Coordinates of C-alpha atoms in Angstrom, one line a residue:
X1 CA 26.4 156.7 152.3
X2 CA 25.9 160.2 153.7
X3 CA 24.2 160.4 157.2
X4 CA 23.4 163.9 157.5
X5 CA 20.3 164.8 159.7
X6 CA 17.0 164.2 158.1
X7 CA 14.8 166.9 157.3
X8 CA 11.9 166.6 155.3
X9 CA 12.2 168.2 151.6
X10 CA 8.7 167.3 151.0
X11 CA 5.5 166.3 152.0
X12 CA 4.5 162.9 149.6
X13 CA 1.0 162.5 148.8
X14 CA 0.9 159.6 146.7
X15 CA -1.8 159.9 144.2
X16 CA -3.6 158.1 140.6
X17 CA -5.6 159.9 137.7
X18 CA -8.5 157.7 137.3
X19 CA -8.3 155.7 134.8
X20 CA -4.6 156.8 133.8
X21 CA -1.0 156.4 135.3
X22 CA -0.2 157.0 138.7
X23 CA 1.5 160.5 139.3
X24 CA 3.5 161.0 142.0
X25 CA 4.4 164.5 144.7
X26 CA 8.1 163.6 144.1
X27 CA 10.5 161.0 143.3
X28 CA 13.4 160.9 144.5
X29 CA 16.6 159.5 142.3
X30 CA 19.4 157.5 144.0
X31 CA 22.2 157.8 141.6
X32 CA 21.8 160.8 138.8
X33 CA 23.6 159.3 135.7
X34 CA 21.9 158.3 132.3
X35 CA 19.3 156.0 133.7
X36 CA 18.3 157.3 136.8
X37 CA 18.4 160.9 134.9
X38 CA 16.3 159.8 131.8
X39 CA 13.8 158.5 134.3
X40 CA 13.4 161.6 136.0
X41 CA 12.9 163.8 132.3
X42 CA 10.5 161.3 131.2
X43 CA 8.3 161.7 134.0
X44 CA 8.7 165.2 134.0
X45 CA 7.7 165.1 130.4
X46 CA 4.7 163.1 130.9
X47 CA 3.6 164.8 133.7
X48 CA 3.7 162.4 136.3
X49 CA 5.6 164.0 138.8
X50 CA 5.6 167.3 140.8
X51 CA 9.4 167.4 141.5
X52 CA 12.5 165.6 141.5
X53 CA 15.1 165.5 143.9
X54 CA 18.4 164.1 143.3
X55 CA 20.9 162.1 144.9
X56 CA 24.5 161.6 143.9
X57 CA 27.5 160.8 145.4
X58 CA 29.4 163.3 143.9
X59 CA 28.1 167.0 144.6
X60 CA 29.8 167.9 141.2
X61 CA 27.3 165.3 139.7
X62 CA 24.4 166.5 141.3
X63 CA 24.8 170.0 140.6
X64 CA 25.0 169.1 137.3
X65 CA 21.6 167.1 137.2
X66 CA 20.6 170.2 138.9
X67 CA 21.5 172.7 136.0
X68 CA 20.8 170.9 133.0
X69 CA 16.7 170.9 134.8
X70 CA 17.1 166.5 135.6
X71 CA 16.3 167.4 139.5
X72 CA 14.9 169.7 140.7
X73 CA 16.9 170.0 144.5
X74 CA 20.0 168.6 145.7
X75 CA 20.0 166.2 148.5
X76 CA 23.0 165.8 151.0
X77 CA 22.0 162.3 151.6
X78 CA 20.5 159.7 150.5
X79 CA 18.4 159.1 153.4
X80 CA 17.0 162.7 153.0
X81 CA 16.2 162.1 149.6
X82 CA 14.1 159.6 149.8
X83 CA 12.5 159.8 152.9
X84 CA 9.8 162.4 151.7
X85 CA 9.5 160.4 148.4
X86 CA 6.6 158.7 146.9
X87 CA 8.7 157.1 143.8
X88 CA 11.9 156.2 144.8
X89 CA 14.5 155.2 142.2
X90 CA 17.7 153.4 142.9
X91 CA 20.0 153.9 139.7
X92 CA 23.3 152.3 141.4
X93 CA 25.4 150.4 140.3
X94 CA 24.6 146.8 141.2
X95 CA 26.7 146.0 143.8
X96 CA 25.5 148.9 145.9
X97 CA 21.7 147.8 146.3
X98 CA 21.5 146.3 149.6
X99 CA 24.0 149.4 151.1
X100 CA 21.2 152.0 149.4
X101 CA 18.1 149.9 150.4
X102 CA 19.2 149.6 153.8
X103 CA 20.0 153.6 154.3
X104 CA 16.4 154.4 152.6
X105 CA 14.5 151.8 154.6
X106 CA 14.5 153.7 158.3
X107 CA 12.7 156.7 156.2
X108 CA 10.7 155.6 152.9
X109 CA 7.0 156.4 153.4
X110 CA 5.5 152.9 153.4
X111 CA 3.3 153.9 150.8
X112 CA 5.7 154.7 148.0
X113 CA 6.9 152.9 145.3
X114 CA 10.7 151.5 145.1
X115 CA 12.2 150.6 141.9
X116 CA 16.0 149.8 141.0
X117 CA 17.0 149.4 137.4
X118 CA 19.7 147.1 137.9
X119 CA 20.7 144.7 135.0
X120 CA 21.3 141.5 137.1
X121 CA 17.8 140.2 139.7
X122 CA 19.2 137.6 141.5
X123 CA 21.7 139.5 143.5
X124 CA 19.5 143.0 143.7
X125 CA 16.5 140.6 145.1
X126 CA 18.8 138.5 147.8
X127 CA 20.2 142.6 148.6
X128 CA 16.6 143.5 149.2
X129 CA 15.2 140.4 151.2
X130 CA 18.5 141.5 153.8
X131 CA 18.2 145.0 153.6
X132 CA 14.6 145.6 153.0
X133 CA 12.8 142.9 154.7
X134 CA 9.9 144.2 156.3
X135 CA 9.8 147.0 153.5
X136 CA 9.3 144.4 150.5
X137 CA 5.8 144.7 149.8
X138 CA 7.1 148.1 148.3
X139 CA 9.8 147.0 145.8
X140 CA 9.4 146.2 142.5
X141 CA 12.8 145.1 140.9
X142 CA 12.5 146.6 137.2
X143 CA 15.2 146.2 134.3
X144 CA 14.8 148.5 131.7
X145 CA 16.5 147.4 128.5
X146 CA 17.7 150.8 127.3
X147 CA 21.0 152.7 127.3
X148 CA 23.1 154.4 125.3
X149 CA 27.2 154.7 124.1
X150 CA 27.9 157.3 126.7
X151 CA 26.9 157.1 130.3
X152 CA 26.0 160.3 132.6
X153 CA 23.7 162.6 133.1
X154 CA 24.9 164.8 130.1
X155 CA 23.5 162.2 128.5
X156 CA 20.1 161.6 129.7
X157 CA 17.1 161.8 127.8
X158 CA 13.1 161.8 128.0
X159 CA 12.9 159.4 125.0
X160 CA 15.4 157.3 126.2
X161 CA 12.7 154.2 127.5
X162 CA 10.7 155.2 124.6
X163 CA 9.5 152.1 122.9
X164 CA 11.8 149.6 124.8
X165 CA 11.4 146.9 126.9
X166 CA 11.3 147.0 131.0
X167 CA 11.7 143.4 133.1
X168 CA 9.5 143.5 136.4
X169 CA 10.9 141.1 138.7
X170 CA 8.4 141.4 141.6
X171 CA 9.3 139.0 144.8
X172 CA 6.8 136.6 146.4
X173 CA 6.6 139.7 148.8
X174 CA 6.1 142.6 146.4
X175 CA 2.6 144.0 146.9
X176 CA 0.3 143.3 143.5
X177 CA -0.7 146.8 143.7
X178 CA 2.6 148.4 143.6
X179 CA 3.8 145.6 140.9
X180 CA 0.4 147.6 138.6
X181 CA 1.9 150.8 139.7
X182 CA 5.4 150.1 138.3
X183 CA 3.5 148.6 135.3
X184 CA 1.4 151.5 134.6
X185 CA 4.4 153.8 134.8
X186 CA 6.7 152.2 132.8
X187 CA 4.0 152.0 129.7
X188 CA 2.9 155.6 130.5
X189 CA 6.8 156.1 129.7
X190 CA 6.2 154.2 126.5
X191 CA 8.3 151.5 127.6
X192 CA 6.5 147.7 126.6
X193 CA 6.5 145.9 130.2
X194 CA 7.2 142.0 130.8
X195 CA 7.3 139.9 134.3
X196 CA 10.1 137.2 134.9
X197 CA 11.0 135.4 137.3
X198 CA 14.4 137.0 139.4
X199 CA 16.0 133.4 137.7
X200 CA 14.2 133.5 134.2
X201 CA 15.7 136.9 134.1
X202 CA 19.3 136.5 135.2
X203 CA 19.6 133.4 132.8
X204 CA 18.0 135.2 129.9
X205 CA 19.9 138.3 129.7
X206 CA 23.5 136.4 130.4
X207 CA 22.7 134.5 127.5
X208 CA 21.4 137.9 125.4
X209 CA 23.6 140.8 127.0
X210 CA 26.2 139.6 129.7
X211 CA 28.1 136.8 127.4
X212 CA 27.9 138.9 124.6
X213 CA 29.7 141.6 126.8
X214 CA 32.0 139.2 127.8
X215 CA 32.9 137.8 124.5
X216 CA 33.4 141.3 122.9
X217 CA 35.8 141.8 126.1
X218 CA 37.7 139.1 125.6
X219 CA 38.1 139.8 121.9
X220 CA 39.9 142.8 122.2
X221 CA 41.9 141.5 125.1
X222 CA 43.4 138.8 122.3
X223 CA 43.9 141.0 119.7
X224 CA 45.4 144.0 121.8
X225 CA 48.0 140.8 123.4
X226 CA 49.4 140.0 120.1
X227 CA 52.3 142.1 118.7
X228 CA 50.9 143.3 115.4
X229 CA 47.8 144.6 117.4
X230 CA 48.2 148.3 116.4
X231 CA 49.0 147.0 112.8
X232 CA 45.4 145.0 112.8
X233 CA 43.6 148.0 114.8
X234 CA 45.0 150.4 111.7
X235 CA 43.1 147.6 109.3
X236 CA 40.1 147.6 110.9
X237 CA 36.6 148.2 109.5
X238 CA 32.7 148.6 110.2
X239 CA 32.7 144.7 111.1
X240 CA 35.4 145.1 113.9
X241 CA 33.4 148.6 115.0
X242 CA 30.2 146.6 115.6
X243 CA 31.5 143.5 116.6
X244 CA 33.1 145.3 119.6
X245 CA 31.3 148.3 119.9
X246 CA 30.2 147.2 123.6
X247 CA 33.3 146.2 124.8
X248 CA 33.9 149.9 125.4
X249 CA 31.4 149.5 128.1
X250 CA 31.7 151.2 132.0
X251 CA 34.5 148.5 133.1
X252 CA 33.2 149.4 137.0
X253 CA 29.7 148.3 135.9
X254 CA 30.3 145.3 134.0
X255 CA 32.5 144.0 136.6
X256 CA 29.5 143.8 138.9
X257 CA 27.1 142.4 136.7
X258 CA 29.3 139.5 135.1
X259 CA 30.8 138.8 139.1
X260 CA 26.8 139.2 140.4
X261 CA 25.4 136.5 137.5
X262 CA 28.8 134.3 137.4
X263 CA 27.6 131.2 137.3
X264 CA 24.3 132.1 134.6
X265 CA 27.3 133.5 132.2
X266 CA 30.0 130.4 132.8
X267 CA 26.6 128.3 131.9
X268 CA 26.0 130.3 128.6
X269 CA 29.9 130.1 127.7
X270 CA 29.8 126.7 127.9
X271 CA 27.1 127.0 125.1
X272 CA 29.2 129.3 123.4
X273 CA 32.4 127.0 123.3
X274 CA 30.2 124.0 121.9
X275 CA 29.0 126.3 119.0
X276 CA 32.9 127.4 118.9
X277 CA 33.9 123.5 118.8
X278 CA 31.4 123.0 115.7
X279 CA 32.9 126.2 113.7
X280 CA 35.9 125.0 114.6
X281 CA 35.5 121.6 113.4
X282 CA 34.1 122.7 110.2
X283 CA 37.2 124.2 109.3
X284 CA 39.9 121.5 110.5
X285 CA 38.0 118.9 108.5
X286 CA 37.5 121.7 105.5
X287 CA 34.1 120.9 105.1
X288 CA 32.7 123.8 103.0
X289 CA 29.1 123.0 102.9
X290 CA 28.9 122.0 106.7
X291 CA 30.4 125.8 107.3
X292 CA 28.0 127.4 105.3
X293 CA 25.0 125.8 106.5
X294 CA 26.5 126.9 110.5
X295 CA 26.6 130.5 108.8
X296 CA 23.0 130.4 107.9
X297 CA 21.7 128.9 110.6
X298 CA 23.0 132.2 112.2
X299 CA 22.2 134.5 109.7
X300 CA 18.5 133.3 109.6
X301 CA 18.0 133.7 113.2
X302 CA 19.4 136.8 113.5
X303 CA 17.8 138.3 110.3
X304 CA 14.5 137.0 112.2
X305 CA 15.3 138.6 115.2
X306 CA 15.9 142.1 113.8
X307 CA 12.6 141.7 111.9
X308 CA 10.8 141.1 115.0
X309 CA 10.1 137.5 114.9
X310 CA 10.6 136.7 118.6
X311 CA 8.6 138.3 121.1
X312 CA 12.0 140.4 122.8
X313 CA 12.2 142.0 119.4
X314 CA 12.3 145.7 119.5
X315 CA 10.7 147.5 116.5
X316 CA 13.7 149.2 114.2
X317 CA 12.5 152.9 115.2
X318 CA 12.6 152.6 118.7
X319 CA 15.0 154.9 120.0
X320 CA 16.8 152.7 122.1
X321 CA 18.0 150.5 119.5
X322 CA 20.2 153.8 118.1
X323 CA 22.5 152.4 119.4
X324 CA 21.7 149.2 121.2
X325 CA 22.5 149.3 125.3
X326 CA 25.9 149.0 126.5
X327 CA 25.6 151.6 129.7
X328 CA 25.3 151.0 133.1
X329 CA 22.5 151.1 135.1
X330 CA 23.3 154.7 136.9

């Protein structure tokens, strides 16, 4: 993290229509790629915010959040970003939460709001509770499931949480006012907001998102090992193109998250590799009708699914379901 002296970019005055969504002096975004950049145009959009600075890593990224009208200043630092901030959003990857907390905390304005979008809980909330300690009344953990095929600002859009779902993870410590706040926001984004558990969470989406990742990984990885693998790719059709659409995934990001929720994914595999065992079986004992009725168990509850049977069920038209998420949260 950049230390470079602080000097104040703004003055925050945190502030709430009446009746309507919080709006906020200025937010400041840790991390301008997809996420952290859609965030910033959908506020914009909605008028929620006065202005935006951005903070990047890369100065190459953040003048490029700065052209295409994502932020509205550069910062040097993190710490100078966000210490005249009234929204803070972390959009790093995983791993680098507690480093990003810890540089912010010294110079956050204990009145703002402090969101991350990170796709694992557990390992974001243990980050915070060491780097944020006397600051957590003020964080409010959020996932938002949303993404798109290509990562980066270039990328970002104002629609981009439109009709999808955000997971607040508030700790024991979170302040119930700022948990509304977050709340408020995320549905004046047009985003439909539920509250898990840190653990709920973190066992729900390795089942839903991080095995799945996994799986489509490893699939490619044992095709691309055998010798006829460019023979197969050349053969390949929409069913191979879906199947594995998300093992193109960021391989930095998905490196954290499966190391960060290890032991919620090697739970879920073991679930997969008894469903695997039964397929499997089916086929050494040639039972036909035992087979099918494995395939539309499957088909039923997926067909279900997509018609929005279970509550996690996005409608069809929402636009983050074109196509579903497989970015990082950055």
């Amino acid at each position: 993290m950049s230390t470079a002296p602080q000097t104040a970019l703004h003055t925050p005055s945190p502030a709430a229509a009446p009746g309507g969504p919080p709006r906020f002096e200025q937010l400041a975004v840790i991390g301008c790629g997809l996420m952290g950049g859609s965030f910033a145009l959908a506020l914009k959009a909605a008028g929620l915010v006065q202005r935006v600075v951005g903070y990047a890593r890369s100065p190459q990224t953040r003048a490029r959040a700065r052209a295409l009208g994502v932020i509205d200043a550069e910062s040097p630092s993190v710490q100078l970003a966000a210490s005249s901030a009234d929204l803070v959003l972390l959009s790093v990857p995983v791993a680098a939460t507690g480093e990003t907390l810890r540089a912010i905390r010294p110079v956050v304005d204990p009145a703002a709001l402090v969101m991350d979008v990170g796709s694992t809980k557990g390992d974001v909330v243990a980050a915070a509770r060491a780097a944020f300690a006397d600051r957590l009344g003020q964080f409010v953990p959020a996932h938002p499931i949303a993404g798109k095929e290509r990562a980066g600002v270039e990328h970002a859009s104002a629609d981009l949480y439109r009709g999808c779902q955000v997971i607040l993870t508030p700790l024991a410590e979170t302040d119930p006012a700022q948990t509304a706040r977050a709340r408020v926001l995320w549905q004046a984004l047009g985003a439909r907001v539920r509250t898990m558990s840190p653990e709920g969470h973190d066992a729900a989406y390795a089942a839903v998102s991080h095995l799945p990742h996994l799986l489509a990984f490893a699939a490619v990885r044992a095709l691309t090992q055998q010798a006829e693998a460019a023979e197969f790719l050349g053969l390949a059709g929409p069913g191979f193109r879906d199947f594995t659409r998300i093992a193109a995934s960021d391989p930095d990001v998905w490196r954290d998250i499966l190391l960060a929720n290890a032991a919620q994914v090697r739970a879920q595999a073991q679930h997969f590799r008894a469903a695997l065992d039964a397929f499997e079986a089916t086929l050494d004992r040639g039972d036909a009708e035992a087979l099918r009725d494995l395939i539309a168990d499957a088909s039923r509850t997926r067909t279900q699914w997509a018609a929005g049977a279970y509550t996690a069920a996005l409608p069809s038209d929402a636009p983050c379901t074109a196509p579903p998420s497989s970015t990082s949260p950055r």
